[in-house]
Short mmCIF file of C-alpha atoms in Angstrom, two decimals:
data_model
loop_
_atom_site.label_atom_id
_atom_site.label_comp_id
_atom_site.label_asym_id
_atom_site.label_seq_id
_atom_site.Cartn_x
_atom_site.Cartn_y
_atom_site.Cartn_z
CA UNK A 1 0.00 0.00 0.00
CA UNK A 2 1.37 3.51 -0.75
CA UNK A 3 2.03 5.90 1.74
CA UNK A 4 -0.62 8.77 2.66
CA UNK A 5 -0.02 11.68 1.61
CA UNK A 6 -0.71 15.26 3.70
CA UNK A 7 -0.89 18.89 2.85
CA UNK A 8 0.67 21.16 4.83
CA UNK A 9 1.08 25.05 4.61
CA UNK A 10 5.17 24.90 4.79
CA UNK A 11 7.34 21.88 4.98
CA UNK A 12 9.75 21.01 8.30
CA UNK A 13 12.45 23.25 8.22
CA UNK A 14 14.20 20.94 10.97
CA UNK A 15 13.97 16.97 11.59
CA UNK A 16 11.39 16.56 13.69
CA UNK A 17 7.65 17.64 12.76
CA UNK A 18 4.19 18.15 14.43
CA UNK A 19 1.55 17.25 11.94
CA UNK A 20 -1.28 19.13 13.86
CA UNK A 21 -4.85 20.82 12.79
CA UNK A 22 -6.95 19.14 10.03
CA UNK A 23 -4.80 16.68 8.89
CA UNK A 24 -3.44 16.03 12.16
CA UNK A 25 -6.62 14.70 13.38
CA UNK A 26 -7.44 12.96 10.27
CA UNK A 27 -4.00 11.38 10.19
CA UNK A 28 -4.18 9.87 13.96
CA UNK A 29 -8.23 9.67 14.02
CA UNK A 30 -9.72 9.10 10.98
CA UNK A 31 -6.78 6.92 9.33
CA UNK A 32 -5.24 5.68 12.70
CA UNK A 33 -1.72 5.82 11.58
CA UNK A 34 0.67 4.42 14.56
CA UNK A 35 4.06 4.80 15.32
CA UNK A 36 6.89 3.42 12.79
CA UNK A 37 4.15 4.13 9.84
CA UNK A 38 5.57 5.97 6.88
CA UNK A 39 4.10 9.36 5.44
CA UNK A 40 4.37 11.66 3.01
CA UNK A 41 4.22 15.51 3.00
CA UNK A 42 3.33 18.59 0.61
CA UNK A 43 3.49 21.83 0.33
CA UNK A 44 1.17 21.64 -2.67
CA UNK A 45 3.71 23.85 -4.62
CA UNK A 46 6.08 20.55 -5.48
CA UNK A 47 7.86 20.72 -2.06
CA UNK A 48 7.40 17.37 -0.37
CA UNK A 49 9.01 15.43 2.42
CA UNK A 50 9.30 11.89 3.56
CA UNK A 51 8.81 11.04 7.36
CA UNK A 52 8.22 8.05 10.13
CA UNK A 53 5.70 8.75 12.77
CA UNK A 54 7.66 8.56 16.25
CA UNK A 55 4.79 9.60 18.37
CA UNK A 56 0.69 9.34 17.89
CA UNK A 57 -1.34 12.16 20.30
CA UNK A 58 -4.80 13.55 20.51
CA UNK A 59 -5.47 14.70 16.72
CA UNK A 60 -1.61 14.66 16.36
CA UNK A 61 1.50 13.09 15.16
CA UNK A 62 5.09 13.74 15.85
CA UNK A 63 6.92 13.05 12.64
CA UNK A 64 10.78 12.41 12.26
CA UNK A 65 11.94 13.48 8.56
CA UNK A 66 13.65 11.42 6.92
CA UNK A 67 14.28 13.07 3.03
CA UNK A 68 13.01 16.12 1.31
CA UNK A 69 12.52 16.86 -2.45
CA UNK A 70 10.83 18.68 -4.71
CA UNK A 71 8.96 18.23 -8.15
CA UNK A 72 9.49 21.13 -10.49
CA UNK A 73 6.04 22.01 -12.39
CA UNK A 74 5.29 20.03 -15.55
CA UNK A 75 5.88 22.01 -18.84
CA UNK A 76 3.78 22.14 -20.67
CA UNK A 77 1.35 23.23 -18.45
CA UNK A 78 -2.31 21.94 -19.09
CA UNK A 79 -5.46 23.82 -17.88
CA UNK A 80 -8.98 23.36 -18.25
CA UNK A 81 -11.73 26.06 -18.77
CA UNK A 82 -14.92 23.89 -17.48
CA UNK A 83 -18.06 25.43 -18.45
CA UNK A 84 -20.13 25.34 -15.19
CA UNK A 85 -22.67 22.28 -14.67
CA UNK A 86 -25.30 21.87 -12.22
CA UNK A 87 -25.77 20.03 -9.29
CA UNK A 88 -22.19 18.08 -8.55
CA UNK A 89 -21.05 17.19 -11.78
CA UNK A 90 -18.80 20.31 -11.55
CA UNK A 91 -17.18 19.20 -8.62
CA UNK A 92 -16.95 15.56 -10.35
CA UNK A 93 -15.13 16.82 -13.08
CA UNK A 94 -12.74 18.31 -10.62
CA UNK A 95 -11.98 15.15 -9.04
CA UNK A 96 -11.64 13.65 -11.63
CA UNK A 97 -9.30 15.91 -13.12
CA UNK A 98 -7.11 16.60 -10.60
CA UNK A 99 -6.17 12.92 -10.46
CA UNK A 100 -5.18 12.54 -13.89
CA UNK A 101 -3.01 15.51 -13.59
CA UNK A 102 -4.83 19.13 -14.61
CA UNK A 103 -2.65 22.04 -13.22
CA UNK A 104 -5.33 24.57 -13.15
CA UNK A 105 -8.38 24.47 -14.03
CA UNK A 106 -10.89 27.87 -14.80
CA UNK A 107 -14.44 27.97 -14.27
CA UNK A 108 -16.64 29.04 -16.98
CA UNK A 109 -19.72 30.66 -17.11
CA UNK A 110 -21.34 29.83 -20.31
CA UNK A 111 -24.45 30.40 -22.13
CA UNK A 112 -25.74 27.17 -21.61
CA UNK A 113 -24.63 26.84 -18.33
CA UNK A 114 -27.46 26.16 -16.00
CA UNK A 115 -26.03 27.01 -12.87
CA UNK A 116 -25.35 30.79 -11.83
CA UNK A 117 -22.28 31.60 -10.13
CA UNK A 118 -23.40 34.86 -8.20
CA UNK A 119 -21.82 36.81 -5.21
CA UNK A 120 -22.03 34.77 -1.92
CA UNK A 121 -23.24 31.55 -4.12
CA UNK A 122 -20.33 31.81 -6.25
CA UNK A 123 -17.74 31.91 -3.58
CA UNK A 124 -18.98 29.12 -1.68
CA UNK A 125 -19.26 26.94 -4.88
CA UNK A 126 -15.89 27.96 -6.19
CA UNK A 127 -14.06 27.12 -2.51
CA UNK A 128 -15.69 23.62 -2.83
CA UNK A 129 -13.86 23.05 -6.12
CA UNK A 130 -10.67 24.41 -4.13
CA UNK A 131 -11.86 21.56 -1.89
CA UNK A 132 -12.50 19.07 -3.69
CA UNK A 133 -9.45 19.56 -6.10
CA UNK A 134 -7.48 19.54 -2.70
CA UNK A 135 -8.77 16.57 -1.88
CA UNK A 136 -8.09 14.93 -4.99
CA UNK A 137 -4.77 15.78 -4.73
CA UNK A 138 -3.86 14.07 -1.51
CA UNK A 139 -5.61 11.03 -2.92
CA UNK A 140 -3.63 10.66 -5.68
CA UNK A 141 -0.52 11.73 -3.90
CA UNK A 142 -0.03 14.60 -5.73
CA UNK A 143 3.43 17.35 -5.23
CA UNK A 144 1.19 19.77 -7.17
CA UNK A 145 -1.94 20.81 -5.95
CA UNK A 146 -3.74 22.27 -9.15
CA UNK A 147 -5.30 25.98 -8.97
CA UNK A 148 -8.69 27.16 -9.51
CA UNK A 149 -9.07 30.33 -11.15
CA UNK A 150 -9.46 33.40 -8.81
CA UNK A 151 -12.54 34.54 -10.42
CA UNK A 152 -15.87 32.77 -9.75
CA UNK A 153 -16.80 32.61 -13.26
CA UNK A 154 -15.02 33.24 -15.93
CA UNK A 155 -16.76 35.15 -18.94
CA UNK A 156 -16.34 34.14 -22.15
CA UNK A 157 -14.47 37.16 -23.35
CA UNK A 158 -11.91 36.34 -20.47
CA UNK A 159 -11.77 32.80 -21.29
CA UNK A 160 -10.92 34.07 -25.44
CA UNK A 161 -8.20 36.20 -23.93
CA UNK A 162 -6.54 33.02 -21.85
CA UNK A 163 -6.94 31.36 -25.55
CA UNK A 164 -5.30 33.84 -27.11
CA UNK A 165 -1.88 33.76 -25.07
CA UNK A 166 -1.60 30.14 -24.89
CA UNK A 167 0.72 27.95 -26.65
CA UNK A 168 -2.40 25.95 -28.53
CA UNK A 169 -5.45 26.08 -27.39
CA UNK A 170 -8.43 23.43 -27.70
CA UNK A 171 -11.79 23.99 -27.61
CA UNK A 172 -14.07 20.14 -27.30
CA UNK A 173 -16.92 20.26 -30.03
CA UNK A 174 -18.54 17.01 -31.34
CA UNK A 175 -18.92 18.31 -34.87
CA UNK A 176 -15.03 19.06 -34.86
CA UNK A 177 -13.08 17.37 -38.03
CA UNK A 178 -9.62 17.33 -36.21
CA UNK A 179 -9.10 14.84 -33.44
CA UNK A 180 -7.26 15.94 -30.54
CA UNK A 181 -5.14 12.64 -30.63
CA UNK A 182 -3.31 14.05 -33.78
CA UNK A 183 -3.76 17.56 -33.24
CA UNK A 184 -0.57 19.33 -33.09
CA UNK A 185 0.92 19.97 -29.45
CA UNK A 186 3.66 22.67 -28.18
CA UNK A 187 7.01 21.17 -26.67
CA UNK A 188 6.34 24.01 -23.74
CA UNK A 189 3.79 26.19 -22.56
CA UNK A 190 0.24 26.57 -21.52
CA UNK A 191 -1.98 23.81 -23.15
CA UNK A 192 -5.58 25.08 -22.72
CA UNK A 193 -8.58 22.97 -23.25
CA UNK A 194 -12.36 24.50 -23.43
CA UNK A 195 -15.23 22.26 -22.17
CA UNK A 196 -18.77 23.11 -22.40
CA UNK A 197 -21.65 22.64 -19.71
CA UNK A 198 -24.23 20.27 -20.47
CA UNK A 199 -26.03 21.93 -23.15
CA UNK A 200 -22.64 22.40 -25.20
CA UNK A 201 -21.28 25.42 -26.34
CA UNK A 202 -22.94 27.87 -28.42
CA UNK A 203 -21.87 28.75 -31.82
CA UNK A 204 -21.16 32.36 -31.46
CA UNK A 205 -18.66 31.06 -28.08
CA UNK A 206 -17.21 28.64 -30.85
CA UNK A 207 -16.80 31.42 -32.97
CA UNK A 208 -15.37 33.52 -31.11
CA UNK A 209 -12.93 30.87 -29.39
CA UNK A 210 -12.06 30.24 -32.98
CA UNK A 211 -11.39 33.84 -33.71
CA UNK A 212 -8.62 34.19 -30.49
CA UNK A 213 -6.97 31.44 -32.20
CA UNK A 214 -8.57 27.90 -30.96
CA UNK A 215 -8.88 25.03 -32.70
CA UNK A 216 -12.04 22.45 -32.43
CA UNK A 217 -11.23 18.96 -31.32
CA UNK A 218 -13.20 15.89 -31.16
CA UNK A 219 -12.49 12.95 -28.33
CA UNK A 220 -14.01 10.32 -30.83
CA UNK A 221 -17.19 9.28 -32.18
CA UNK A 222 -19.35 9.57 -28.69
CA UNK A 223 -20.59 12.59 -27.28
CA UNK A 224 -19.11 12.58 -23.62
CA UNK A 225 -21.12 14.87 -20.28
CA UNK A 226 -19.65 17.82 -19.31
CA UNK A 227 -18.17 15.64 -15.91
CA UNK A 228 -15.72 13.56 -18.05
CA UNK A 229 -14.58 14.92 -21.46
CA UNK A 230 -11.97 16.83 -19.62
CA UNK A 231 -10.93 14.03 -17.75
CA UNK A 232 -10.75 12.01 -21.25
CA UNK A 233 -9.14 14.90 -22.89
CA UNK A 234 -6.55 15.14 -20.59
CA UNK A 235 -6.18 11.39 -20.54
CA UNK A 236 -5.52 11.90 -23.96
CA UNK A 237 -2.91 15.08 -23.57
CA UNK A 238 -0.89 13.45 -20.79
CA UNK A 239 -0.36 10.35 -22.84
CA UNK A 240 1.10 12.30 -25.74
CA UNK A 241 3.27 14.82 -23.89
CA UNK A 242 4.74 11.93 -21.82
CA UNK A 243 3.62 12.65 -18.90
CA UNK A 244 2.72 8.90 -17.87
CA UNK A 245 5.88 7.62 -19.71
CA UNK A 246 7.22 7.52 -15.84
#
């Protein structure tokens, strides 16, 4: 079995380490890891640490560290601009997505997006992405923790400007002739991919995705929901950049 992995605000500057708070109490409660266990830590910015628990209190554990390292950031860099779905299939696709390696990924608030992302209601919904894609992380024993755009929603016009300055730029359409298995992909960069909410995206946001210099991909013949073409999509990216060649 793999070693657990926690988050923690800064890594142990010195060799011996109180994992307290949150994760503390998860670590010694909720998973009930004893003495002479092995951890991992994180800094969520690709610091991490290696460590053997020496003591086990109430919602704490003394840790004694053992290595440290650090992950640079991939390169290219992939995000995802998810067009906002209802109920939790937004936070599914974040799961999701975070395991299989986004780096950041930008809500979207698009015409056909049911949901509405406003004041109060859009803070609290885009913290449990930060959540959930926090979560995700530590599951898949991540270095990395990906970001979530500051903005609650994203407008389209934002989202063409992001286009615009990336290295390519993708935008998931069904009636797209180019596959994104053979499209063309940048050595470095920011590799952004566009995914629409469940009613797809309209043709004036294709248009003018096209226009800041997008290109429409397909996944394959099936029409995917809104909760997993990213996930397939960056199946699909990882693969060819070489990210999973390790």
């Amino acid at each position: 079995m793999s070693r657990p992995l926690f988050l923690v605000d800064a890594l142990p500057s010195g060799e011996e380490f109180v994992l307290d708070g949150p994760e503390g109490r998860h670590a010694a409660t909720v998973q009930r890891i004893g003495a002479g266990e092995e951890l991992l830590l994180a800094d969520g910015r690709g610091g991490t640490a290696e460590a053997v628990v020496t003591a086990v209190g109430k919602g704490a554990l003394t840790l004694a560290v053992t290595s440290r390292g650090y992950e640079p950031p991939p390169d290219p860099r992939l995000v995802v601009v998810q067009g906002i779905a209802k109920g939790d299939r937004g936070e599914l696709a974040v799961q999701a997505m975070t395991e299989v390696g986004v780096d950041e990924i930008v809500p979207w608030a698009a015409a056909r997006s049911v949901a509405r992302w406003r004041a109060e209601r859009g803070d609290k919904a885009r913290d449990r992405w930060v959540t959930t894609a926090r979560e995700a992380a530590k599951q898949s024993r991540r270095a990395w923790c990906p970001t979530i755009a500051g903005d609650p929603d994203e407008s389209t016009r934002a989202v063409s400007a992001r286009l615009g300055a990336a290295a390519a730029a993708f935008v998931l359409h069904e009636e797209a002739s180019t596959a994104l298995a053979t499209a063309s992909l940048p050595a470095r960069g920011e590799v952004l991919l566009v995914v629409g909410p469940e009613g797809g995206i309209t043709p004036e946001e294709l248009a003018a995705f096209e226009n800041a210099g997008a290109v429409a991909v397909r996944l394959g013949p099936s029409v995917l929901r809104t909760s997993t073409a990213g996930v397939a999509a960056l199946a699909v990216l990882s693969a060819r950049l070489g990210r999973w060649n390790t």
